[in-house]
Coordinates of C-alpha atoms and ligand atoms in Angstrom, one line a residue:
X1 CA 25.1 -17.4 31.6
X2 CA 26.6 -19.5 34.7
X3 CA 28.6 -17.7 37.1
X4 CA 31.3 -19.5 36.0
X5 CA 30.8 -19.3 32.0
X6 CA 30.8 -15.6 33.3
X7 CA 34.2 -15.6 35.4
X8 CA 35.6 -17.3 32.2
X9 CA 34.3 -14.6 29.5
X10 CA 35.4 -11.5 31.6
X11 CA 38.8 -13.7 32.1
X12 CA 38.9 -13.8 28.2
X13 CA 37.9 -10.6 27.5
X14 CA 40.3 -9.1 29.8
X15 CA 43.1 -11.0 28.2
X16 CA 42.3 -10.2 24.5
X17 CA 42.2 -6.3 26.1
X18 CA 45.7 -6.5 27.3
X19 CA 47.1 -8.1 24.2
X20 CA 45.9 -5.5 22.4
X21 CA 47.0 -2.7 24.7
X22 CA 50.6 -4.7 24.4
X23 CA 50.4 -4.9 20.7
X24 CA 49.2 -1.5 20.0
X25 CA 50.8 0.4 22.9
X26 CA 47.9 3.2 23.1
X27 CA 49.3 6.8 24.3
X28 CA 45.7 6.8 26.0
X29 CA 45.3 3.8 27.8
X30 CA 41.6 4.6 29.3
X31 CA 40.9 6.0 25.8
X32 CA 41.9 2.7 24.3
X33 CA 40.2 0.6 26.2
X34 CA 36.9 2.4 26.2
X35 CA 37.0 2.4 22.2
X36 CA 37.8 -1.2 22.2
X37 CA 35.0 -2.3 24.6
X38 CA 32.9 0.4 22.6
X39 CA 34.3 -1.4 18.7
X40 CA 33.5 -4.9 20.9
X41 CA 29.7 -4.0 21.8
X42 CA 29.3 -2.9 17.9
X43 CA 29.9 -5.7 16.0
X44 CA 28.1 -8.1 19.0
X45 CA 25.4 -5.6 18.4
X46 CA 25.4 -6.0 14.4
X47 CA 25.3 -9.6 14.6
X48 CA 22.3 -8.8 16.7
X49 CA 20.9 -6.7 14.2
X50 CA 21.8 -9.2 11.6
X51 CA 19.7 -12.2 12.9
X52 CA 16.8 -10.4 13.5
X53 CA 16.6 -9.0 10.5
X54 CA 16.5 -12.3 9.1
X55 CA 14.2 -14.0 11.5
X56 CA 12.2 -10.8 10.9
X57 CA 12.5 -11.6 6.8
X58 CA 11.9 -15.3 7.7
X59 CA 8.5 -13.8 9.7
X60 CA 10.2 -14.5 13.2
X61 CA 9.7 -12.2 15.9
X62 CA 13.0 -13.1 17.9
X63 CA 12.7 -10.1 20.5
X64 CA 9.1 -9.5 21.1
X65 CA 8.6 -5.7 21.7
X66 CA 7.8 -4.5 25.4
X67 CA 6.7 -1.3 24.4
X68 CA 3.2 -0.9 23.6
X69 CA 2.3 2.0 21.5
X70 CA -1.2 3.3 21.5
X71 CA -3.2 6.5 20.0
X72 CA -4.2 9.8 21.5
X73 CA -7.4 11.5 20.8
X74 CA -5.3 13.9 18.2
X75 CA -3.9 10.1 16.7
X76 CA -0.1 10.8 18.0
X77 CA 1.3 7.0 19.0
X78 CA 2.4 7.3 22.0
X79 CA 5.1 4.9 24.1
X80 CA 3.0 3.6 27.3
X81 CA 5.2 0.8 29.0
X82 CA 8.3 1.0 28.2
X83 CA 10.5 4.3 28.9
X84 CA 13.6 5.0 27.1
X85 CA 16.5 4.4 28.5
X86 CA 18.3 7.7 28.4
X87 CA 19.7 8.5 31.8
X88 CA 20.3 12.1 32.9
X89 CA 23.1 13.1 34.5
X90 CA 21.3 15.1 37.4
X91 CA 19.1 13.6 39.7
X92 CA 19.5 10.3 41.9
X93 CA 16.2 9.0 40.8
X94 CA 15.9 11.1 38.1
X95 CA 12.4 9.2 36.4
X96 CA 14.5 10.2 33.1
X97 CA 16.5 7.3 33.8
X98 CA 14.7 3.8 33.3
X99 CA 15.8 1.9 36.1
X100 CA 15.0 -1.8 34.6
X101 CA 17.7 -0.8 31.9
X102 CA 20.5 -2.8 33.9
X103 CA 23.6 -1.3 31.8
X104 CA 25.3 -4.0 33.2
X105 CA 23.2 -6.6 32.0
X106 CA 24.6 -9.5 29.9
X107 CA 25.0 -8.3 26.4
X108 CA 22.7 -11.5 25.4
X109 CA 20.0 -9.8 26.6
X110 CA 20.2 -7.0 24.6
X111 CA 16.9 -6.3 22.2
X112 CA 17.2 -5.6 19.1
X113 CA 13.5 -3.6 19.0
X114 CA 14.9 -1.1 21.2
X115 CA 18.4 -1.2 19.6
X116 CA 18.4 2.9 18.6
X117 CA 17.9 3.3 22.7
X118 CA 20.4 0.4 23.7
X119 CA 23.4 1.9 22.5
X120 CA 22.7 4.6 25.8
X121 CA 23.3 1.3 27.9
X122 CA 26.3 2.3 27.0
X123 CA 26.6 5.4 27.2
X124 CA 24.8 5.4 30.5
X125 CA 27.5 7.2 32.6
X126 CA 26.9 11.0 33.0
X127 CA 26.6 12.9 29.8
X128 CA 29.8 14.6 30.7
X129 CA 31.1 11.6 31.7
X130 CA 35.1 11.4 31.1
X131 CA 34.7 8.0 29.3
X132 CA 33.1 9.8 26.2
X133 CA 35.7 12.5 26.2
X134 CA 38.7 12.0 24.2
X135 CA 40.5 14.5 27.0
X136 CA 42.8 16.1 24.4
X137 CA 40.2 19.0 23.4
X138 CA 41.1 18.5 19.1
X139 CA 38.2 18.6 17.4
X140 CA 39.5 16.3 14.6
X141 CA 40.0 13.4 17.6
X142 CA 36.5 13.9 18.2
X143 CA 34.8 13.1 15.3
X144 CA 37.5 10.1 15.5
X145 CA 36.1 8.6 18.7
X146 CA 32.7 9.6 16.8
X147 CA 33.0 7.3 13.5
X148 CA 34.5 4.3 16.1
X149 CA 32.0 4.5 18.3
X150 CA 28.9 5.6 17.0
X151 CA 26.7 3.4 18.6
X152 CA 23.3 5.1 16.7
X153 CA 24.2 2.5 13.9
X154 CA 24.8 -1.1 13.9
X155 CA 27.7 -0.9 11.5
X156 CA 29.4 2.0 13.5
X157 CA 28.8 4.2 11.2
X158 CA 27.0 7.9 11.2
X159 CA 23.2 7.2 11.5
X160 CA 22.6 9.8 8.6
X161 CA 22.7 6.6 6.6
X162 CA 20.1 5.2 8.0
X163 CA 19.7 3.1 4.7
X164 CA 22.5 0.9 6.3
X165 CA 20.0 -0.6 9.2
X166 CA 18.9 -4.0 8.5
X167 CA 15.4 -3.1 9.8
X168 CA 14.0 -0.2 11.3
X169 CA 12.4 -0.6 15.0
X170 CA 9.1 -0.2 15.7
X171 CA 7.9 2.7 17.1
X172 CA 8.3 6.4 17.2
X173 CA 11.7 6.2 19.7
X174 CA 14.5 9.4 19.8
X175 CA 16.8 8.0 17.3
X176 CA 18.0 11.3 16.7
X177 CA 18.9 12.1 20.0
X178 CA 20.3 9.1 21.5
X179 CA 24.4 8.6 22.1
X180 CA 25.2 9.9 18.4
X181 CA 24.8 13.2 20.2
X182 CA 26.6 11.5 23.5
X183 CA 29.8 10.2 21.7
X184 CA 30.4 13.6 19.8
X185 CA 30.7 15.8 22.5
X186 CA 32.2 18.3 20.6
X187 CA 36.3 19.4 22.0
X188 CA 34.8 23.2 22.3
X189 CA 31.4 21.7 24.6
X190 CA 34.1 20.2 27.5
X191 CA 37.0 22.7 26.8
X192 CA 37.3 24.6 30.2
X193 CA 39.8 27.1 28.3
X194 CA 37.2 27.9 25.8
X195 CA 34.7 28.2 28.4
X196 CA 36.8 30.4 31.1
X197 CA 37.1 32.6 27.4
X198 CA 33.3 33.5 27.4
X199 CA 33.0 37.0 29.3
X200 CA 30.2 36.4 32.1
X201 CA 28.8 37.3 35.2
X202 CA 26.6 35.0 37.2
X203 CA 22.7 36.7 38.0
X204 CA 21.5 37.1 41.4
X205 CA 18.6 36.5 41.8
X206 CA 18.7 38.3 45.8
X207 CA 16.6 35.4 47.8
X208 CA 16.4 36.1 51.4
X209 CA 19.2 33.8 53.8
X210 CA 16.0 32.0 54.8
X211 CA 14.7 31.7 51.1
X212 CA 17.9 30.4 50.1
X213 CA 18.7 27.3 52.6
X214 CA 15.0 26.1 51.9
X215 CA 16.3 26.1 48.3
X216 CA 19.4 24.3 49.4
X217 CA 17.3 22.1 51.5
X218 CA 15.0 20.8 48.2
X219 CA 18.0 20.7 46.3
X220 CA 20.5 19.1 48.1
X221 CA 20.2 15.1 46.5
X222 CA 20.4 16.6 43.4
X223 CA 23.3 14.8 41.9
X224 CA 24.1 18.0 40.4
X225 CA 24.2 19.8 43.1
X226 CA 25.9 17.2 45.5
X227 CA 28.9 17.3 43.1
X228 CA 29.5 21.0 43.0
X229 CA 32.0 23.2 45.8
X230 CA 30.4 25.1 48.6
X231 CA 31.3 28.5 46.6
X232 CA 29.7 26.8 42.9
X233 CA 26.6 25.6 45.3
X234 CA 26.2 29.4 46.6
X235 CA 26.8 30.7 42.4
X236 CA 24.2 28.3 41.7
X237 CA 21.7 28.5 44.4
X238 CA 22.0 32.6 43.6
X239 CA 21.6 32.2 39.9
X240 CA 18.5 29.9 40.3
X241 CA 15.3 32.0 39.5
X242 CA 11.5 30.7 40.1
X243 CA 9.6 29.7 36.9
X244 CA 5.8 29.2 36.7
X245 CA 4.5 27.4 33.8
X246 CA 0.5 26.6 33.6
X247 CA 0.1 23.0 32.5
X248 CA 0.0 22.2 28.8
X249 CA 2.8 25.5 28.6
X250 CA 5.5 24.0 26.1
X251 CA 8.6 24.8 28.6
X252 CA 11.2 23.5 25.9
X253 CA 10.7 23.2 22.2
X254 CA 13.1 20.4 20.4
X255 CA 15.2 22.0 17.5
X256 CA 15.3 25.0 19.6
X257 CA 18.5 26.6 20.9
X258 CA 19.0 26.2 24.8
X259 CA 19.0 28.8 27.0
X260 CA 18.1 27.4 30.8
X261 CA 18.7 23.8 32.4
X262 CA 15.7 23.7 34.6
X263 CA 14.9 22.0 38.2
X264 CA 11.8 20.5 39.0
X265 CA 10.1 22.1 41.9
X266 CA 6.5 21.1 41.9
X267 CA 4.6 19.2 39.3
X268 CA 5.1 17.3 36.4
X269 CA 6.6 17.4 33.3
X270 CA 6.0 15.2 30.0
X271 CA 9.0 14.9 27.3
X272 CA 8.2 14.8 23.1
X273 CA 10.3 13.4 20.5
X274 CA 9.3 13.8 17.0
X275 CA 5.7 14.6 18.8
X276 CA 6.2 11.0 20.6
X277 CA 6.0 10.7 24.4
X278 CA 9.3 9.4 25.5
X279 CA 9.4 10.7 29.4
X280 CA 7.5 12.1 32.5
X281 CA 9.6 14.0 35.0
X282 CA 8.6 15.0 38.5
X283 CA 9.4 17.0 41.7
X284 CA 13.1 17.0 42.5
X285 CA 14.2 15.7 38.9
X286 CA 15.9 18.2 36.0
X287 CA 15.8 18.9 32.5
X288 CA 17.2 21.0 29.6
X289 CA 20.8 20.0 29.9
X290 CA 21.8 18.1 26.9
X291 CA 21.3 21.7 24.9
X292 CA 23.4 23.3 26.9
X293 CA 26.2 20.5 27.3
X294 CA 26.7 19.9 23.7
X295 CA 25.4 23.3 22.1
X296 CA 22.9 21.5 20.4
X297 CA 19.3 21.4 19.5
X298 CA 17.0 20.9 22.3
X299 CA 16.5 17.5 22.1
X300 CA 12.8 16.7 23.1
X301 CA 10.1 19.3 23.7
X302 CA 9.2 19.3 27.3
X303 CA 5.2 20.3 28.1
X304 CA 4.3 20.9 32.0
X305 CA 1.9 18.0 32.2
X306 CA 0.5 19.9 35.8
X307 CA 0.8 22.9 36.7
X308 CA 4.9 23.3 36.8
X309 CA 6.9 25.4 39.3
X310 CA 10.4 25.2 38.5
X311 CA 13.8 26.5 39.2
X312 CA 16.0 27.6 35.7
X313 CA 19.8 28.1 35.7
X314 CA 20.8 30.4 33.1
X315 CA 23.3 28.6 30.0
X316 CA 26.4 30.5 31.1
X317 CA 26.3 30.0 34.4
X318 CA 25.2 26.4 33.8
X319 CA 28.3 25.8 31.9
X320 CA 31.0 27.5 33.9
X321 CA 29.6 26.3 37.0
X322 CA 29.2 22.4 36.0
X323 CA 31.6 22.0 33.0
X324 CA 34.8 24.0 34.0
X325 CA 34.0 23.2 37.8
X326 CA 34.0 19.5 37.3
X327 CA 36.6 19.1 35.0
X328 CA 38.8 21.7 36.3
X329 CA 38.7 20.6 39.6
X330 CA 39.6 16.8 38.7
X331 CA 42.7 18.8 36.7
X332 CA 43.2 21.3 39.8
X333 CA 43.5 18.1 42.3
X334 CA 45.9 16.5 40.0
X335 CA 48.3 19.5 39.8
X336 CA 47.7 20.0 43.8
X337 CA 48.0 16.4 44.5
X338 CA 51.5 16.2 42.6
X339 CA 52.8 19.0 45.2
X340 CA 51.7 17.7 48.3
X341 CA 54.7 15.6 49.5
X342 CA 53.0 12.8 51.8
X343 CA 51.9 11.7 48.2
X344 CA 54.9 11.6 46.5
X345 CA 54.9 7.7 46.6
X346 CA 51.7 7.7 44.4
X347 CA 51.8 6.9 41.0
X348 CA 49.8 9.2 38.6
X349 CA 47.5 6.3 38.1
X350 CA 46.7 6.6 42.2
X351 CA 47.1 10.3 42.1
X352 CA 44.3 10.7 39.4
X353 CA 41.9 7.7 41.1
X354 CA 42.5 10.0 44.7
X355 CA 41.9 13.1 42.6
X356 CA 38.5 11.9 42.1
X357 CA 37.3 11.0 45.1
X358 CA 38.1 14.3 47.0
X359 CA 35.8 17.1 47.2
X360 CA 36.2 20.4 48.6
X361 CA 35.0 22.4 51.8
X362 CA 35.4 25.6 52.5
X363 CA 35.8 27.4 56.0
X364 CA 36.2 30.4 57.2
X365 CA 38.3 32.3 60.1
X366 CA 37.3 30.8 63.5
X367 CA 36.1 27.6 62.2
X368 CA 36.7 24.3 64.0
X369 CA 37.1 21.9 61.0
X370 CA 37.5 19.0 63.1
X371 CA 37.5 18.9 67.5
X372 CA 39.0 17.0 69.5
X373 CA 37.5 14.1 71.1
X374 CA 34.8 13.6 68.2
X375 CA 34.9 10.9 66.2
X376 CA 37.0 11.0 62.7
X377 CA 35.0 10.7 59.0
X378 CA 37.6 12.6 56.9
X379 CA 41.1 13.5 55.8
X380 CA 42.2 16.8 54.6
X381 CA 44.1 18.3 52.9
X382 CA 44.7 21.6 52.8
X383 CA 44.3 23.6 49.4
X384 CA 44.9 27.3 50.7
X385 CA 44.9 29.4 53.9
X386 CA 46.8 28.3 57.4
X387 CA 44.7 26.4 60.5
X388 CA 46.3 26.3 63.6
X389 CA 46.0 22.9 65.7
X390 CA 45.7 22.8 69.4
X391 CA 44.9 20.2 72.2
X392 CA 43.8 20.5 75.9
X393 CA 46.7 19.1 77.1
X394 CA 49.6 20.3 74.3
X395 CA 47.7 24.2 73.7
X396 CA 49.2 25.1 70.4
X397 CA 50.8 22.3 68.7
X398 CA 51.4 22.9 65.0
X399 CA 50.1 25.7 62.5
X400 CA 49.6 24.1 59.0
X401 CA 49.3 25.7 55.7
X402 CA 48.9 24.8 52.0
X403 CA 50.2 21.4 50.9
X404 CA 50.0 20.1 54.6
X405 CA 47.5 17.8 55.6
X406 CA 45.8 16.7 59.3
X407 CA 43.1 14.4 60.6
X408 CA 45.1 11.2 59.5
X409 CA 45.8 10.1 63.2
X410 CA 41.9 9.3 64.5
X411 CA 41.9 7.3 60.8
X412 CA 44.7 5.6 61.2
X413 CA 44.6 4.3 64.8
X414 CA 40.6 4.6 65.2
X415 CA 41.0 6.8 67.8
X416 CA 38.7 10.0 68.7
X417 CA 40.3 13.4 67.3
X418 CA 43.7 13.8 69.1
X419 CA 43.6 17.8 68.8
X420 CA 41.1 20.4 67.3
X421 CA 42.2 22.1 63.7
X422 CA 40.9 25.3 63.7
X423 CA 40.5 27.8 60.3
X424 CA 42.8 31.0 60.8
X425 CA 41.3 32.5 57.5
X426 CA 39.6 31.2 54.5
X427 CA 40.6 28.0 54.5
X428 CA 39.7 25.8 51.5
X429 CA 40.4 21.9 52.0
X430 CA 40.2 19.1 49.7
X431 CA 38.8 16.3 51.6
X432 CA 38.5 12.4 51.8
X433 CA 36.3 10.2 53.5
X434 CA 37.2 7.0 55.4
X435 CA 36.7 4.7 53.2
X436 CA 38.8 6.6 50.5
X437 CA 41.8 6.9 52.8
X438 CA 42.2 3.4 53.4
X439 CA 41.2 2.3 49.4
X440 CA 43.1 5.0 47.7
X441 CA 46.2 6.6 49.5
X442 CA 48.3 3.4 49.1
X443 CA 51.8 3.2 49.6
X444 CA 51.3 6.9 51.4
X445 CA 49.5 5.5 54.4
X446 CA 52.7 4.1 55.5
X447 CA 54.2 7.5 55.0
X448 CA 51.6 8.8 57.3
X449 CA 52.1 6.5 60.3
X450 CA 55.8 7.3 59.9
X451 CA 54.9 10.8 60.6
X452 CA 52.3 10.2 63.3
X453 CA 52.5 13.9 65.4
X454 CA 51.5 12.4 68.4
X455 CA 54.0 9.4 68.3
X456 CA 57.1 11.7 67.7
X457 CA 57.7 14.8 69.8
X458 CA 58.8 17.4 67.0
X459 CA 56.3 15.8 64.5
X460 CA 53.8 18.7 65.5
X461 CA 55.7 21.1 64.0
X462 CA 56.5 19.4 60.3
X463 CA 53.3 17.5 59.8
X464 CA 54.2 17.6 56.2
Ligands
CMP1 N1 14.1 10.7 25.8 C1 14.6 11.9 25.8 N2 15.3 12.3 24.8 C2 15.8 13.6 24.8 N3 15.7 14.4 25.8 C3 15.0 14.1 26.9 C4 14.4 12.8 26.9 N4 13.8 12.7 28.1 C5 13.9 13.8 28.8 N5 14.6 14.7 28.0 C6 15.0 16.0 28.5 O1 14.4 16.9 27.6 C7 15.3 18.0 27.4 C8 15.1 18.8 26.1 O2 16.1 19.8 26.1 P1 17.6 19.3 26.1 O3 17.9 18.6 24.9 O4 18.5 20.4 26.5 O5 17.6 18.2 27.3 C9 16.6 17.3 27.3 C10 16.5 16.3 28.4 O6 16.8 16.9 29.6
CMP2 N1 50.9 17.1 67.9 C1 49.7 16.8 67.4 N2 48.9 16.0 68.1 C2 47.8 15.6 67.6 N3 47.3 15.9 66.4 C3 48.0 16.7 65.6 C4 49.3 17.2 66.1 N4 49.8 17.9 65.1 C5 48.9 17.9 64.1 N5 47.9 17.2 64.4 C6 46.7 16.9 63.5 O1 45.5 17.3 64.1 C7 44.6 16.3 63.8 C8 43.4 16.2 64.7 O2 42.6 15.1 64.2 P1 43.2 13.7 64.1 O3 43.6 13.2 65.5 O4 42.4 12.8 63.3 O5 44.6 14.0 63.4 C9 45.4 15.0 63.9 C10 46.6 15.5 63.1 O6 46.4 15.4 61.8

């Protein structure tokens, strides 16, 4: 496709969408549009289906497989070039993820032969990505979004009819598991309510200071990690506990129930599907979380390949750490945002885009969050506790609390910090990076310079 032949379809496409949206005035707009585009990506996808089957019938191979499939010694086929495409949520370069899969590829180059893994092209955000959620916890919506998304059959429908595939792909690949499992993520699996219900207790697992920050240290481009709040991090990084597995020890059996989500320390792990090799993991990458996402089956059954040291998170913690913390916290900024009155001019549509870019930092009495004279990365604003703010040449110029927010004025006017903010007690901010602040805070920007405290003399002392 030319770039402009592409210009003009996403033109097209984009119309047809908003059409729709005006025709059918969805409640959920982002729910809408991700079943539409979903809907849209089936039936391309069965007219895929559709004309290979018949070249197939017609003894045309129209996709050529890329996946060679060869014997072991024990006569199990196994996949040698070509990985699945399933894409863990954890891990930057998680080897789970097969990085040639372009999920933004033209749909024309979709193939058929791996048509029970392509669907995951699609569903190639984060398994708890919001885009597969239906956000209003029913069960009965659920298995909704289920039947008009399904993307495990061609036809849209549940791949327990397997008779409905016009041909069935070569190969032994995890049909089973692929996004049928993804699109019903089940109300109760993402429900923080439910979740915050289950009594628990995180372990301790009493590392040494020194034991610990090495852990921090291995762990910290973990995508998993990088997304969590200093006080999940510590939960976590105190929950963790050291597992050895020989090589050839079967770490994860698929069918079974899940009980740990583990982290790759040192060696390498091979994943099974229906006694298929579908995955190799190493160092740094992690494992074992669909089970404990969905409360389903294991999914593969994971053999060290080496001899495996790895780290295992325990289900409940796993859970309350990464499901309620993630989706809590995007709800948490939202309610926090709405209160914080520099914001007021946002919409709900900016408030919830803003909401997702901040993260939280945590300080403690004492701390000099930002000093003056250095130069300015971030924005904050300030969740709890009270900072004081002070200057050489002002001494004490303001003392801020919850709701009000400081280091706007190096951002703004890309100058060095004009005063130092220091934590009076536990002081928890939500912050912003550069780049955020100028994309995201809109219409409150002007608001901001308005109130520059260094431009207006009794600024200092009603930041907010
Ligand atoms: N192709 C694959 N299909 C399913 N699971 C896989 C695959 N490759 C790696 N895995 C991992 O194997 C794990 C088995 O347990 P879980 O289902 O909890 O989570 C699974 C994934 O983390
Ligand atoms: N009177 C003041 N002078 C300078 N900075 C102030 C004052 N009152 C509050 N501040 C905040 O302190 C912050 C220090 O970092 P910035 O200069 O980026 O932004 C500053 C303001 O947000």
């Amino acid at each position: 496709m030319s770039h402009q032949q592409q210009q003009q379809f996403i033109t097209e496409e984009l119309s047809q969408l908003q059409r729709e949206i005006l025709t059918k005035n969805p409640t959920d707009i982002l729910q809408f549009c991700a079943n539409y585009f979903n809907s849209k990506l089936q039936a391309q996808r069965t007219h895929l289906w559709e004309q290979q089957a018949k070249a197939n019938a017609a003894g045309i191979d129209l996709f050529p497989p890329v996946t060679n499939i060869s014997l072991n010694a024990s006569g199990i086929g196994f996949l040698q070039d070509r990985q699945p495409s399933f894409k863990s949520p954890f891990g930057l370069n998680d080897p789970h993820s097969n990085h040639d899969d372009d999920p933004h590829a033209p749909a024309s180059n979709f193939n058929p032969q791996q048509s029970t893994q392509a669907p995951q092209s699609a569903n190639s955000e984060p398994a708890g990505s919001l885009f597969k959620s239906n956000f209003d916890g029913t069960a009965s919506s659920s298995s909704k979004i289920q039947k008009e998304v399904d993307p495990s059959s061609p036809n849209g429908e549940s791949s327990s009819h397997p008779s409905a595939l016009p041909f069935k792909p070569a190969g032994k690949i995890p049909i089973a598991f692929n996004a049928n499992r993804r699109t019903s993520v089940s109300a109760e699996a993402l429900n923080p309510a439910k979740l915050k219900s289950e009594s628990w207790k995180p372990p301790v697992n009493n590392l040494s200071a020194e034991e610990e920050a090495t852990l921090a240290q291995n762990l910290k481009n973990n995508f998993l990690f990088k997304q969590l709040d200093a006080q999940s991090k510590r939960t976590v990084l105190a929950a963790l506990s050291s597992r050895h597995f020989p090589k050839d020890t079967v770490i994860i059996k698929q069918g079974d129930e899940g009980d740990y989500f583990y982290i790759i320390e040192k060696g390498t792990v091979d994943f099974y599907v229906n006694d298929a090799k579908v995955n190799s993991s190493g160092e740094g990458s992690s494992f074992g979380e669909l089970a404990l996402m969905y409360n389903a089956p294991r999914a593969a059954t994971a053999i060290a390949a080496t001899d495996v040291t790895c780290w295992a998170l325990d289900r409940l913690t796993f859970r309350r750490i990464l499901l309620e913390g993630t989706f809590n916290r995007r709800l948490m900024y939202e309610d926090f945002l709405k209160g914080v009155k520099v914001l007021e001019s946002l919409s709900d549509h900016e408030r919830s885009k803003l909401a997702d870019a901040l993260w939280t930092e945590m300080y403690h009495a004492g701390d000099k969050i930002v000093t003056e004279g250095d130069q300015g990365e971030n924005f904050y604003l300030i969740e709890s506790g009270n900072c004081d703010v002070y200057s050489q040449s002002g001494g004490h110029l303001a003392r801020l609390t919850k709701g009000d927010y400081f280091g706007e004025v190096a951002l703004l006017n890309d100058l060095p910090r004009q005063a130092t903010v220091q934590a009076l007690d536990n002081v928890i901010v939500a912050t912003l990076g550069k780049s955020g602040f100028q994309r995201l805070l809109g219409p409150a920007v002007d608001v901001l310079k308005a109130q520059d405290p260094t431009k207006s003399h009794d600024a200092a002392t009603t930041v907010n």
